[in-house]
Amino acid sequence: MMLALAFALTQLGLAALALAMDRHAGLLPRRYPLMRRALRALGAAALAAALPCTLARMDFAPALATWLGLLAPATLCTAAALAWAQRPRHARVRARSAAGSATH
Amino acid sequence: MGEVHTWAGVLFGWLLYFMFVTGTAGYLDTEIDRWMRPELPVAQYPRPRADAAGKALDYLQAQAPAALRWSIQLPVDRNEPYLRVGWLPRAGGAAQSVWLDAQTGAPIAVRDTAGGQLLYQMHWRLHYLPPLAAEWLVAVASMALLLALLTGIVVHRRFFADFFTLRLGKGQRSWLDAHNLAAVASLPFQLMISYSGLVFVMFSFMPLIASAWYGAAPGAARAFYADLFAPMAAAAPSGQRAASADIAPLLADARQRWAGAEAALLEIAHPGDAQARVSVIGNFAAGAVRSAGILVYDGASGALLAERPAWQSAPRAARDLLLGLHEGLFGARLLRALYVFSGLLGCAMIATGMLLWSAKRRERAQRSPAGLSRGQALVERLHVAAILGLPIAIAAYFWANRLLPPGMAQRAQWELHLLFAVWLALFVHAALTPARRAWRQQARLAALAFGALPLLNAIATDRHLVHSLRAGDWVMGGFDLSALALGLAFALWAWRLQRRTP
């Protein structure tokens, strides 16, 4: 249970950090001032909070290794989700620009 | 920087890929061992130490009373799930090893196999090479990996801006994204594994460190190792027989001295002699720091003669921690899964790096009139056998385990020969086939080789998948399921390749 929570927090943290980046910020519905900072803080806090979750279940060294190890699947999941989220949008943009050039 | 990164990758890519694939399989060595010895029952551990040790001693006393040494591996955890005894015959000859049923003490006849252990050891011993040459080759490759990782962080400086970025279906760009992503996602693991890998071979790789204190004269190295790994309370055999001390009180004494930690391994020198020595050794894989206490008792009187604590010094503990982290033996299920996952990402990092190199050359060649040089074209073809051929060869190793006749001489060696023979054949196939077709054909072969393993297991043994799942035999069943998953993954790969090429 604690380990599932650790993974969820790692995943949340990385997702927040990703959305705080210019490249992926377009996925947010709206932009607010300070949003980027808030997302970064949330991301860092979630990643930090995952460590005590692993520590609750094992000794320090395995807990630290697990904490770092969880970054791998979480990073991959984030990247896959972002690739998936951004693909249809590109297709739409391409379709729109193609339609635009056809009318001209 | 870019040059260093490319050269390190190009020169050592295949070797590093081999080390990563076999090393990653090594995180599941015990499970593979078990699949390759289907005669063994479902492991039950930990067993009461004194009971298991007593059964082992009875067996050794009956079978090898005159041996030089006995060793008893107690069933303690995932890493050592079975009771196993070994002895070194006095008459000379190879060390013998027998699995015992921990409940009855009866021997279990297992097939002669190289098992998961040799597959795992291949990632630093390689094969067919003298040990020293293999060690140096592996050390230089590890150094190249560390260099490639560090320069890679600098070269792919868009690394952080491109964090989480994966653009699919865009040729070279996609390989670069995949290469970066695989590396970034598992960067802590990759840095740890390459650095700690170097620590394993440090005394061969940097012998001058020891020479500074021990001199460079012949025999100095031996003196250094004797100091580092000192023999404890060694004695010559007296030639007089004596009754052996009871083992249970020794184990109880060890547990008390180690604050409740239990023994994992027993070694008995000159059994039955008045100068017999019983070494009680703790579990080296109990924690991340790879160390354990050792106690040496007088085999006749049971008196404690020498002691080596688990903690000796901070530098030594730092080394033991790096070794422990590298091996990951302390990891429970989740951490072990993460180790395997990170290892697979390492394989992907190296494979995509090599493919990226080829994709770049091909793109450049399409723009120039000269086209792809013959060497580059050959490398592009051979990459197929290096990347896909190795998993197929490992599957062939598993097939050999089930298909070679049980009583065959040198059976374990032939399993290994078959692995390399199949790999060599796949290299020949790749060299003679256009790259696109070779990718498709070898991906299909890999899908078949892994996907059909559970079927082969069902035919060749009575421990088929349904039986394993019903009996709760998760190690046996897990292997079959993993083989199925790998087969599916390769089938998916083959299908995608098929769709892309008309």
Coordinates of C-alpha atoms in Angstrom, one line a residue:
Chain A
M1 CA 0.0 0.0 0.0
M2 CA 2.7 2.4 1.0
L3 CA 4.7 1.4 -2.0
A4 CA 1.8 2.0 -4.3
L5 CA 1.5 5.4 -2.8
A6 CA 5.2 6.0 -3.3
F7 CA 4.8 5.2 -7.0
A8 CA 1.7 7.4 -7.3
L9 CA 3.5 10.3 -5.7
T10 CA 6.6 9.8 -8.0
Q11 CA 4.3 9.8 -11.0
L12 CA 2.4 12.9 -9.8
G13 CA 5.7 14.7 -9.1
L14 CA 7.1 13.9 -12.5
A15 CA 3.9 14.9 -14.3
A16 CA 3.8 18.2 -12.5
L17 CA 7.4 18.9 -13.3
A18 CA 6.7 18.0 -17.0
L19 CA 3.8 20.4 -17.2
A20 CA 5.9 23.1 -15.7
M21 CA 8.1 22.9 -18.8
D22 CA 7.5 25.2 -21.8
R23 CA 7.4 22.3 -24.2
H24 CA 4.5 20.6 -22.5
A25 CA 2.7 23.6 -20.9
G26 CA 0.4 23.8 -23.9
L27 CA -1.4 20.8 -22.5
L28 CA -2.8 22.9 -19.6
P29 CA -6.3 24.2 -20.1
R30 CA -5.3 27.8 -19.1
R31 CA -2.2 29.6 -17.9
Y32 CA -2.2 31.4 -14.6
P33 CA 0.6 33.6 -13.3
L34 CA 2.9 31.7 -11.0
M35 CA 1.5 28.4 -12.4
R36 CA 4.9 27.2 -13.4
R37 CA 6.3 27.8 -10.0
A38 CA 3.4 26.2 -8.3
L39 CA 3.8 23.1 -10.5
R40 CA 7.5 22.9 -9.8
A41 CA 6.9 23.2 -6.1
L42 CA 4.2 20.5 -6.2
G43 CA 6.4 18.2 -8.3
A44 CA 9.4 18.6 -5.9
A45 CA 7.1 18.1 -2.9
A46 CA 5.5 15.0 -4.3
L47 CA 8.9 13.4 -5.2
A48 CA 10.2 14.2 -1.7
A49 CA 7.0 12.8 -0.1
A50 CA 7.6 9.5 -1.9
L51 CA 10.8 8.8 0.1
P52 CA 9.1 8.5 3.5
C53 CA 6.6 6.1 1.9
T54 CA 9.4 3.7 0.9
L55 CA 11.2 4.3 4.2
A56 CA 8.0 3.2 6.0
R57 CA 8.4 -0.3 4.5
M58 CA 12.2 -1.0 4.4
D59 CA 15.6 -0.1 5.6
F60 CA 17.3 3.1 4.5
A61 CA 19.5 1.7 1.7
P62 CA 16.8 -0.4 0.0
A63 CA 14.3 2.5 0.5
L64 CA 16.6 5.0 -1.2
A65 CA 17.3 2.5 -4.1
T66 CA 13.5 1.9 -4.5
W67 CA 12.8 5.6 -4.4
L68 CA 15.3 6.2 -7.2
G69 CA 14.3 3.1 -9.0
L70 CA 10.6 4.2 -9.1
L71 CA 11.7 7.2 -11.2
A72 CA 12.4 4.9 -14.2
P73 CA 8.9 3.5 -14.8
A74 CA 7.3 6.9 -13.8
T75 CA 9.5 8.8 -16.2
L76 CA 8.6 6.4 -19.0
C77 CA 4.9 6.6 -18.2
T78 CA 5.0 10.4 -18.2
A79 CA 6.8 10.5 -21.5
A80 CA 4.4 8.0 -23.0
A81 CA 1.4 9.9 -21.7
L82 CA 2.8 13.2 -23.1
A83 CA 3.5 11.7 -26.5
W84 CA 0.0 10.3 -26.6
A85 CA -1.6 13.6 -25.5
Q86 CA 0.3 15.6 -28.0
R87 CA -0.1 13.5 -31.0
P88 CA -3.8 14.1 -31.9
R89 CA -3.3 17.8 -31.4
H90 CA -0.5 17.9 -34.0
A91 CA -2.7 15.9 -36.4
R92 CA -5.4 18.5 -35.9
V93 CA -3.1 21.4 -36.4
R94 CA -1.7 19.7 -39.6
A95 CA -5.2 19.1 -40.8
R96 CA -6.2 22.7 -40.1
S97 CA -3.2 24.2 -41.9
A98 CA -3.8 21.8 -44.8
A99 CA -7.4 23.0 -45.0
G100 CA -6.2 26.6 -44.7
S101 CA -3.8 26.3 -47.6
A102 CA -6.5 24.6 -49.7
T103 CA -8.9 27.6 -49.4
H104 CA -6.2 30.1 -50.4
Chain B
M1 CA 33.0 15.3 -26.1
G2 CA 30.7 14.2 -28.9
E3 CA 33.5 12.2 -30.5
V4 CA 34.3 10.5 -27.2
H5 CA 30.7 9.6 -26.6
T6 CA 30.4 8.2 -30.2
W7 CA 33.6 6.2 -30.1
A8 CA 33.0 4.7 -26.7
G9 CA 29.5 3.7 -27.9
V10 CA 30.6 2.3 -31.3
L11 CA 33.6 0.4 -30.0
F12 CA 32.1 -1.1 -27.0
G13 CA 28.4 -1.1 -28.0
W14 CA 28.1 -4.8 -28.7
L15 CA 30.1 -5.9 -25.7
L16 CA 28.2 -3.5 -23.4
Y17 CA 24.9 -4.8 -24.8
F18 CA 26.0 -8.4 -24.1
M19 CA 27.0 -7.4 -20.6
F20 CA 23.7 -5.6 -20.0
V21 CA 21.5 -8.4 -21.4
T22 CA 23.2 -11.2 -19.4
G23 CA 23.6 -9.0 -16.4
T24 CA 19.9 -8.1 -16.4
A25 CA 19.1 -11.8 -16.6
G26 CA 21.4 -12.1 -13.7
Y27 CA 18.9 -10.2 -11.5
L28 CA 16.7 -13.3 -12.0
D29 CA 19.5 -15.9 -11.7
T30 CA 17.9 -17.9 -9.0
E31 CA 14.6 -18.1 -10.8
I32 CA 16.3 -19.1 -14.0
D33 CA 18.3 -21.7 -12.1
R34 CA 15.1 -23.2 -10.8
W35 CA 13.5 -23.4 -14.2
M36 CA 16.6 -25.1 -15.6
R37 CA 16.4 -27.6 -12.8
P38 CA 12.8 -28.7 -12.9
E39 CA 13.5 -31.7 -10.7
L40 CA 13.7 -29.4 -7.7
P41 CA 10.5 -29.0 -5.6
V42 CA 9.0 -25.7 -4.7
A43 CA 11.5 -24.0 -2.4
Q44 CA 10.6 -23.6 1.3
Y45 CA 12.7 -21.1 3.2
P46 CA 13.9 -20.2 5.7
R47 CA 14.1 -23.6 7.3
P48 CA 15.2 -24.1 10.9
R49 CA 19.0 -23.8 10.6
A50 CA 20.1 -26.5 13.0
D51 CA 17.7 -29.1 11.5
A52 CA 18.8 -28.4 7.9
A53 CA 22.5 -28.4 8.9
G54 CA 22.1 -31.7 10.8
K55 CA 20.6 -33.3 7.7
A56 CA 23.4 -32.0 5.5
L57 CA 26.1 -33.2 7.9
D58 CA 24.5 -36.7 8.1
Y59 CA 24.6 -36.9 4.3
L60 CA 28.2 -35.7 4.0
Q61 CA 29.3 -38.0 6.8
A62 CA 27.8 -40.9 4.8
Q63 CA 28.9 -39.9 1.3
A64 CA 32.2 -38.1 1.7
P65 CA 33.7 -38.8 5.1
A66 CA 37.2 -38.4 3.9
A67 CA 36.8 -35.2 1.9
L68 CA 39.2 -32.2 2.3
R69 CA 36.4 -29.7 2.9
W70 CA 32.6 -29.7 3.2
S71 CA 30.4 -26.8 2.5
I72 CA 26.7 -26.5 3.5
Q73 CA 24.5 -23.8 2.0
L74 CA 21.4 -23.5 4.1
P75 CA 18.0 -22.6 2.6
V76 CA 17.7 -19.0 3.8
D77 CA 16.0 -16.7 1.3
R78 CA 15.3 -16.0 -2.3
N79 CA 19.0 -16.0 -3.2
E80 CA 19.6 -19.4 -1.6
P81 CA 16.3 -21.2 -1.5
Y82 CA 17.6 -24.8 -1.3
L83 CA 19.8 -26.9 1.0
R84 CA 22.9 -27.7 -1.0
V85 CA 26.1 -29.5 0.1
G86 CA 29.4 -29.6 -1.6
W87 CA 32.7 -31.3 -0.9
L88 CA 36.3 -31.4 -2.2
P89 CA 37.5 -35.0 -2.6
R90 CA 40.8 -35.8 -0.9
A91 CA 41.8 -37.9 -3.9
G92 CA 41.7 -34.8 -6.1
G93 CA 39.3 -34.0 -8.8
A94 CA 36.5 -31.5 -9.2
A95 CA 34.4 -30.3 -6.3
Q96 CA 31.1 -32.1 -5.9
S97 CA 27.7 -30.5 -5.3
V98 CA 24.4 -32.1 -4.4
W99 CA 20.9 -30.7 -3.7
L100 CA 19.2 -32.1 -0.6
D101 CA 15.6 -32.1 0.3
A102 CA 15.6 -29.9 3.4
Q103 CA 12.8 -31.9 5.1
T104 CA 14.0 -35.4 4.6
G105 CA 17.7 -34.9 3.9
A106 CA 17.5 -37.1 0.8
P107 CA 19.5 -36.1 -2.3
I108 CA 17.6 -34.8 -5.3
A109 CA 18.9 -35.9 -8.7
V110 CA 19.0 -32.7 -10.9
R111 CA 20.1 -32.4 -14.5
D112 CA 23.6 -31.1 -15.3
T113 CA 23.0 -27.5 -16.3
A114 CA 24.9 -24.3 -16.5
G115 CA 21.8 -22.7 -15.2
G116 CA 21.0 -19.1 -14.4
Q117 CA 24.4 -18.8 -12.6
L118 CA 26.6 -19.1 -15.7
L119 CA 24.3 -16.9 -17.7
Y120 CA 24.7 -14.3 -15.0
Q121 CA 28.4 -14.8 -14.7
M122 CA 28.9 -14.4 -18.4
H123 CA 28.4 -10.6 -18.0
W124 CA 31.9 -10.3 -16.6
R125 CA 33.5 -13.7 -17.3
L126 CA 32.3 -13.6 -20.9
H127 CA 33.1 -17.1 -22.4
Y128 CA 35.9 -18.9 -24.2
L129 CA 38.3 -16.2 -23.0
P130 CA 41.0 -16.6 -20.3
P131 CA 39.8 -15.0 -17.1
L132 CA 42.4 -12.2 -17.0
A133 CA 41.7 -11.2 -20.6
A134 CA 37.9 -11.2 -19.9
E135 CA 38.4 -9.1 -16.8
W136 CA 40.4 -6.5 -18.5
L137 CA 38.0 -6.4 -21.5
V138 CA 35.1 -5.9 -19.1
A139 CA 37.0 -3.3 -17.1
V140 CA 37.8 -1.3 -20.1
A141 CA 34.2 -1.6 -21.4
S142 CA 32.8 -0.5 -18.0
M143 CA 35.2 2.5 -18.1
A144 CA 33.9 3.3 -21.6
L145 CA 30.3 3.1 -20.3
L146 CA 31.0 5.5 -17.5
L147 CA 32.7 7.8 -19.9
A148 CA 29.8 7.5 -22.4
L149 CA 27.3 8.3 -19.7
L150 CA 29.2 11.3 -18.5
T151 CA 29.9 12.7 -21.9
G152 CA 26.4 11.8 -22.9
I153 CA 24.9 14.1 -20.3
V154 CA 27.0 16.9 -21.9
V155 CA 26.5 15.9 -25.5
H156 CA 22.8 15.5 -25.4
R157 CA 22.6 18.9 -23.6
R158 CA 19.0 19.3 -24.7
F159 CA 18.6 16.4 -22.3
F160 CA 16.7 18.5 -19.8
A161 CA 14.7 20.6 -22.2
D162 CA 13.8 17.3 -23.9
F163 CA 13.1 15.5 -20.7
F164 CA 9.9 13.4 -21.0
T165 CA 9.9 14.0 -24.8
L166 CA 9.2 11.0 -27.1
R167 CA 8.4 11.8 -30.8
L168 CA 7.5 8.6 -32.5
G169 CA 7.7 7.8 -36.2
K170 CA 10.2 10.4 -37.1
G171 CA 13.2 8.3 -38.0
Q172 CA 16.5 9.5 -36.5
R173 CA 14.7 11.9 -34.2
S174 CA 12.7 9.1 -32.6
W175 CA 15.8 7.0 -32.0
L176 CA 17.5 10.0 -30.4
D177 CA 14.4 10.5 -28.1
A178 CA 14.3 6.9 -27.2
H179 CA 18.0 6.8 -26.5
N180 CA 17.8 9.9 -24.3
L181 CA 14.7 8.7 -22.5
A182 CA 16.0 5.3 -21.7
A183 CA 19.2 6.8 -20.3
V184 CA 17.5 9.6 -18.4
A185 CA 14.8 7.5 -16.9
S186 CA 17.4 5.1 -15.4
L187 CA 20.3 7.5 -15.0
P188 CA 20.9 6.8 -11.3
F189 CA 21.0 3.1 -12.0
Q190 CA 23.3 3.4 -15.0
L191 CA 25.8 5.6 -13.1
M192 CA 25.7 3.3 -10.1
I193 CA 26.1 0.1 -12.2
S194 CA 29.0 1.3 -14.2
Y195 CA 30.9 2.8 -11.3
S196 CA 30.3 -0.1 -9.0
G197 CA 31.2 -2.5 -11.8
L198 CA 34.6 -0.8 -11.9
V199 CA 34.9 -1.3 -8.2
F200 CA 34.6 -5.1 -8.7
V201 CA 37.6 -5.2 -10.9
M202 CA 39.6 -2.4 -9.2
F203 CA 42.5 -4.5 -8.1
S204 CA 43.0 -5.9 -11.6
F205 CA 42.4 -2.6 -13.3
M206 CA 44.6 -0.5 -11.0
P207 CA 47.2 -2.9 -9.6
L208 CA 49.5 -0.1 -8.8
I209 CA 47.3 0.9 -5.8
A210 CA 48.4 -2.2 -4.0
S211 CA 51.9 -2.0 -5.4
A212 CA 52.4 1.3 -3.7
W213 CA 52.2 -0.5 -0.3
Y214 CA 53.3 -4.0 -1.1
G215 CA 55.9 -3.4 -3.8
A216 CA 55.9 -4.8 -7.3
A217 CA 58.0 -7.9 -6.6
P218 CA 56.5 -11.4 -7.6
G219 CA 54.4 -12.6 -4.7
A220 CA 53.5 -9.1 -3.5
A221 CA 50.1 -9.4 -4.9
R222 CA 49.5 -12.6 -3.0
A223 CA 50.7 -10.9 0.2
F224 CA 48.2 -8.1 -0.5
Y225 CA 45.3 -10.4 -0.9
A226 CA 46.3 -12.5 2.1
D227 CA 46.1 -9.3 4.2
L228 CA 42.9 -8.2 2.6
F229 CA 41.1 -11.5 2.8
A230 CA 43.0 -13.1 5.7
P231 CA 42.5 -16.8 6.3
M232 CA 41.1 -17.3 9.8
A233 CA 42.5 -19.8 12.3
A234 CA 43.8 -22.1 9.6
A235 CA 45.4 -25.3 10.7
A236 CA 47.0 -28.3 9.1
P237 CA 45.1 -31.7 9.7
S238 CA 46.6 -33.6 12.6
G239 CA 45.8 -37.0 11.1
Q240 CA 44.0 -38.1 14.3
R241 CA 40.3 -38.8 14.1
A242 CA 38.1 -37.0 16.7
A243 CA 34.4 -36.9 17.4
S244 CA 32.8 -33.7 15.9
A245 CA 31.2 -31.1 18.0
D246 CA 27.5 -30.7 17.8
I247 CA 26.4 -28.1 15.2
A248 CA 23.3 -26.8 17.0
P249 CA 25.1 -25.0 19.8
L250 CA 27.5 -23.4 17.4
L251 CA 24.6 -22.0 15.3
A252 CA 22.9 -20.8 18.5
D253 CA 26.2 -19.1 19.6
A254 CA 26.5 -17.4 16.2
R255 CA 23.0 -16.1 16.4
Q256 CA 23.6 -14.7 19.8
R257 CA 26.8 -13.0 18.8
W258 CA 25.2 -11.5 15.7
A259 CA 22.2 -10.0 17.6
G260 CA 19.7 -12.5 16.1
A261 CA 21.1 -12.7 12.5
E262 CA 21.3 -16.3 11.3
A263 CA 24.0 -18.3 9.6
A264 CA 23.6 -18.9 5.9
L265 CA 26.7 -21.0 5.0
L266 CA 28.8 -23.5 6.8
E267 CA 32.3 -24.6 5.8
I268 CA 34.1 -27.4 7.4
A269 CA 37.8 -28.0 6.8
H270 CA 39.3 -31.4 7.6
P271 CA 36.0 -32.9 8.7
G272 CA 36.4 -35.6 11.3
D273 CA 40.0 -34.6 12.1
A274 CA 41.1 -33.4 15.6
Q275 CA 42.0 -30.1 13.9
A276 CA 38.7 -29.7 12.1
R277 CA 37.5 -26.1 11.6
V278 CA 33.9 -25.1 11.3
S279 CA 33.3 -21.7 9.8
V280 CA 29.9 -20.2 10.4
I281 CA 29.2 -17.5 7.8
G282 CA 26.4 -15.0 7.9
N283 CA 24.2 -13.9 5.0
F284 CA 26.1 -11.6 2.7
A285 CA 22.9 -10.6 0.9
A286 CA 20.9 -9.6 4.1
G287 CA 21.5 -5.9 3.5
A288 CA 22.7 -3.5 0.9
V289 CA 26.2 -3.6 2.4
R290 CA 27.6 -6.9 1.1
S291 CA 29.2 -8.1 4.2
A292 CA 28.5 -10.6 7.0
G293 CA 30.1 -11.9 10.1
I294 CA 32.3 -15.0 10.1
L295 CA 33.0 -17.2 13.1
V296 CA 35.5 -20.0 13.1
Y297 CA 35.1 -22.8 15.7
D298 CA 37.2 -25.8 16.6
G299 CA 35.4 -28.7 15.0
A300 CA 36.2 -31.1 17.8
S301 CA 35.7 -29.0 20.9
G302 CA 33.3 -26.4 19.6
A303 CA 35.5 -23.6 21.0
L304 CA 35.4 -20.2 19.2
L305 CA 38.9 -19.6 17.6
A306 CA 38.5 -16.5 15.4
E307 CA 35.9 -13.9 14.6
R308 CA 35.5 -11.4 11.7
P309 CA 32.8 -8.9 12.3
A310 CA 30.6 -7.7 9.4
W311 CA 31.8 -4.1 10.0
Q312 CA 35.6 -3.8 9.5
S313 CA 36.2 -0.2 8.4
A314 CA 34.4 2.6 6.7
P315 CA 36.3 2.4 3.4
R316 CA 35.7 -1.4 3.3
A317 CA 32.0 -0.8 4.0
A318 CA 31.8 1.8 1.2
R319 CA 33.2 -0.8 -1.2
D320 CA 30.9 -3.5 0.2
L321 CA 27.9 -1.1 -0.3
L322 CA 28.8 -0.5 -3.9
L323 CA 29.2 -4.2 -4.6
G324 CA 25.9 -4.9 -2.8
L325 CA 24.1 -2.2 -4.8
H326 CA 25.5 -3.6 -8.0
E327 CA 24.3 -7.2 -7.2
G328 CA 21.0 -6.1 -5.8
L329 CA 20.7 -9.4 -3.9
F330 CA 19.2 -7.5 -0.9
G331 CA 16.2 -6.4 -3.0
A332 CA 12.8 -7.8 -2.2
R333 CA 10.3 -8.2 -5.0
L334 CA 9.5 -4.6 -5.9
L335 CA 13.2 -3.5 -5.9
R336 CA 14.2 -6.6 -7.8
A337 CA 11.6 -5.7 -10.5
L338 CA 12.9 -2.2 -10.6
Y339 CA 16.5 -3.5 -11.0
V340 CA 15.3 -5.7 -13.9
F341 CA 13.4 -2.8 -15.4
S342 CA 16.4 -0.4 -15.2
G343 CA 18.6 -3.1 -16.6
L344 CA 16.3 -3.5 -19.6
L345 CA 16.3 0.3 -20.0
G346 CA 20.1 0.0 -20.1
C347 CA 19.9 -2.6 -22.9
A348 CA 17.5 -0.2 -24.7
M349 CA 19.8 2.7 -24.2
I350 CA 22.7 0.9 -25.8
A351 CA 20.7 -0.7 -28.6
T352 CA 19.1 2.6 -29.5
G353 CA 22.5 4.3 -29.4
M354 CA 23.9 1.9 -31.9
L355 CA 20.8 2.2 -34.1
L356 CA 21.1 6.0 -33.9
W357 CA 24.6 5.8 -35.2
S358 CA 23.5 3.7 -38.1
A359 CA 20.5 5.8 -38.8
K360 CA 22.7 8.9 -39.0
R361 CA 25.2 7.3 -41.4
R362 CA 22.3 6.1 -43.6
E363 CA 20.7 9.6 -43.6
R364 CA 24.1 11.1 -44.5
A365 CA 24.7 8.5 -47.2
Q366 CA 21.4 9.3 -48.9
R367 CA 22.5 12.9 -49.4
S368 CA 25.9 12.0 -50.7
P369 CA 26.6 10.3 -54.1
A370 CA 29.0 7.8 -52.6
G371 CA 26.3 6.2 -50.5
L372 CA 26.8 4.0 -47.5
S373 CA 30.4 2.6 -47.3
R374 CA 30.7 -1.2 -47.2
G375 CA 31.9 -1.2 -43.6
Q376 CA 28.9 0.9 -42.5
A377 CA 26.5 -1.3 -44.5
L378 CA 27.9 -4.4 -42.8
V379 CA 27.7 -2.9 -39.3
E380 CA 24.1 -1.9 -40.0
R381 CA 23.4 -5.6 -40.9
L382 CA 25.3 -7.0 -38.0
H383 CA 23.5 -4.8 -35.5
V384 CA 20.5 -7.1 -36.2
A385 CA 22.3 -10.1 -34.9
A386 CA 23.9 -8.2 -32.0
I387 CA 20.6 -6.8 -30.8
L388 CA 18.0 -9.4 -31.7
G389 CA 20.3 -12.4 -32.1
L390 CA 21.5 -12.4 -28.5
P391 CA 18.0 -12.8 -27.0
I392 CA 17.3 -15.6 -29.5
A393 CA 20.6 -17.3 -28.5
I394 CA 19.6 -17.1 -24.8
A395 CA 16.3 -18.7 -25.7
A396 CA 18.3 -21.4 -27.5
Y397 CA 20.2 -21.9 -24.3
F398 CA 16.8 -22.6 -22.5
W399 CA 15.7 -24.9 -25.3
A400 CA 19.0 -26.8 -25.0
N401 CA 18.3 -27.3 -21.3
R402 CA 15.2 -29.1 -22.1
L403 CA 16.2 -31.0 -25.2
L404 CA 19.8 -32.2 -24.6
P405 CA 19.8 -35.8 -23.4
P406 CA 20.0 -36.0 -19.6
G407 CA 23.0 -38.3 -19.2
M408 CA 25.1 -36.5 -21.8
A409 CA 28.8 -35.8 -21.0
Q410 CA 29.6 -32.2 -20.6
R411 CA 25.9 -31.4 -20.8
A412 CA 26.2 -28.0 -19.1
Q413 CA 29.0 -27.0 -21.4
W414 CA 27.0 -28.0 -24.5
E415 CA 24.2 -25.7 -23.4
L416 CA 26.6 -22.8 -23.5
H417 CA 28.1 -24.0 -26.8
L418 CA 24.7 -24.0 -28.3
L419 CA 24.0 -20.4 -27.1
F420 CA 27.1 -19.2 -28.9
A421 CA 26.6 -21.4 -32.0
V422 CA 23.1 -20.0 -32.5
W423 CA 24.3 -16.5 -32.0
L424 CA 27.1 -17.1 -34.5
A425 CA 24.6 -18.5 -37.0
L426 CA 22.4 -15.4 -36.6
F427 CA 25.4 -13.2 -37.3
V428 CA 26.0 -15.1 -40.5
H429 CA 22.3 -14.8 -41.4
A430 CA 22.3 -11.1 -40.7
A431 CA 25.5 -10.5 -42.8
L432 CA 23.9 -12.2 -45.8
T433 CA 20.5 -10.6 -45.5
P434 CA 19.4 -7.0 -46.2
A435 CA 19.0 -5.2 -42.9
R436 CA 15.2 -4.7 -43.1
R437 CA 14.5 -8.3 -44.0
A438 CA 16.9 -9.5 -41.3
W439 CA 15.1 -7.4 -38.6
R440 CA 11.8 -8.9 -39.6
Q441 CA 13.0 -12.4 -39.7
Q442 CA 15.0 -12.4 -36.5
A443 CA 12.1 -10.6 -34.6
R444 CA 9.8 -13.4 -35.7
L445 CA 12.3 -16.0 -34.7
A446 CA 12.7 -14.3 -31.3
A447 CA 8.9 -14.3 -30.8
L448 CA 8.8 -18.0 -31.6
A449 CA 11.8 -18.9 -29.6
F450 CA 10.4 -17.3 -26.4
G451 CA 6.7 -17.7 -27.0
A452 CA 7.1 -21.5 -27.5
L453 CA 9.2 -22.0 -24.3
P454 CA 6.2 -22.8 -22.1
L455 CA 5.0 -25.3 -24.6
L456 CA 8.4 -27.0 -24.7
N457 CA 8.4 -27.0 -20.9
A458 CA 4.9 -28.6 -20.9
I459 CA 6.1 -31.4 -23.2
A460 CA 9.6 -32.0 -21.7
T461 CA 8.6 -31.9 -18.0
D462 CA 5.5 -32.5 -15.9
R463 CA 5.7 -28.9 -14.5
H464 CA 3.7 -27.1 -17.2
L465 CA 2.3 -23.6 -16.6
V466 CA -1.2 -24.7 -15.5
H467 CA 0.4 -27.2 -13.0
S468 CA 2.7 -24.4 -11.7
L469 CA -0.1 -21.9 -11.2
R470 CA -2.3 -24.5 -9.5
A471 CA 0.5 -25.6 -7.2
G472 CA 1.4 -22.0 -6.4
D473 CA 4.9 -22.5 -7.9
W474 CA 5.4 -18.9 -8.8
V475 CA 9.1 -19.2 -9.7
M476 CA 8.4 -21.9 -12.3
G477 CA 5.1 -20.4 -13.5
G478 CA 6.6 -16.9 -13.5
F479 CA 9.4 -18.0 -15.8
D480 CA 6.9 -19.4 -18.3
L481 CA 4.7 -16.3 -18.1
S482 CA 7.8 -14.1 -18.6
A483 CA 8.8 -16.1 -21.7
L484 CA 5.3 -15.7 -23.0
A485 CA 5.4 -11.9 -22.4
L486 CA 8.8 -11.7 -24.1
G487 CA 7.5 -13.7 -27.0
L488 CA 4.5 -11.3 -27.3
A489 CA 6.8 -8.3 -27.2
F490 CA 9.0 -9.7 -30.0
A491 CA 5.9 -10.6 -32.0
L492 CA 4.6 -7.0 -31.6
W493 CA 8.0 -5.8 -32.7
A494 CA 7.9 -8.1 -35.8
W495 CA 4.4 -7.0 -36.6
R496 CA 5.4 -3.3 -36.5
L497 CA 8.3 -4.0 -38.7
Q498 CA 6.1 -5.9 -41.1
R499 CA 3.6 -3.0 -41.2
R500 CA 6.2 -0.4 -41.9
T501 CA 7.8 -2.2 -44.9
P502 CA 5.5 -2.8 -47.9

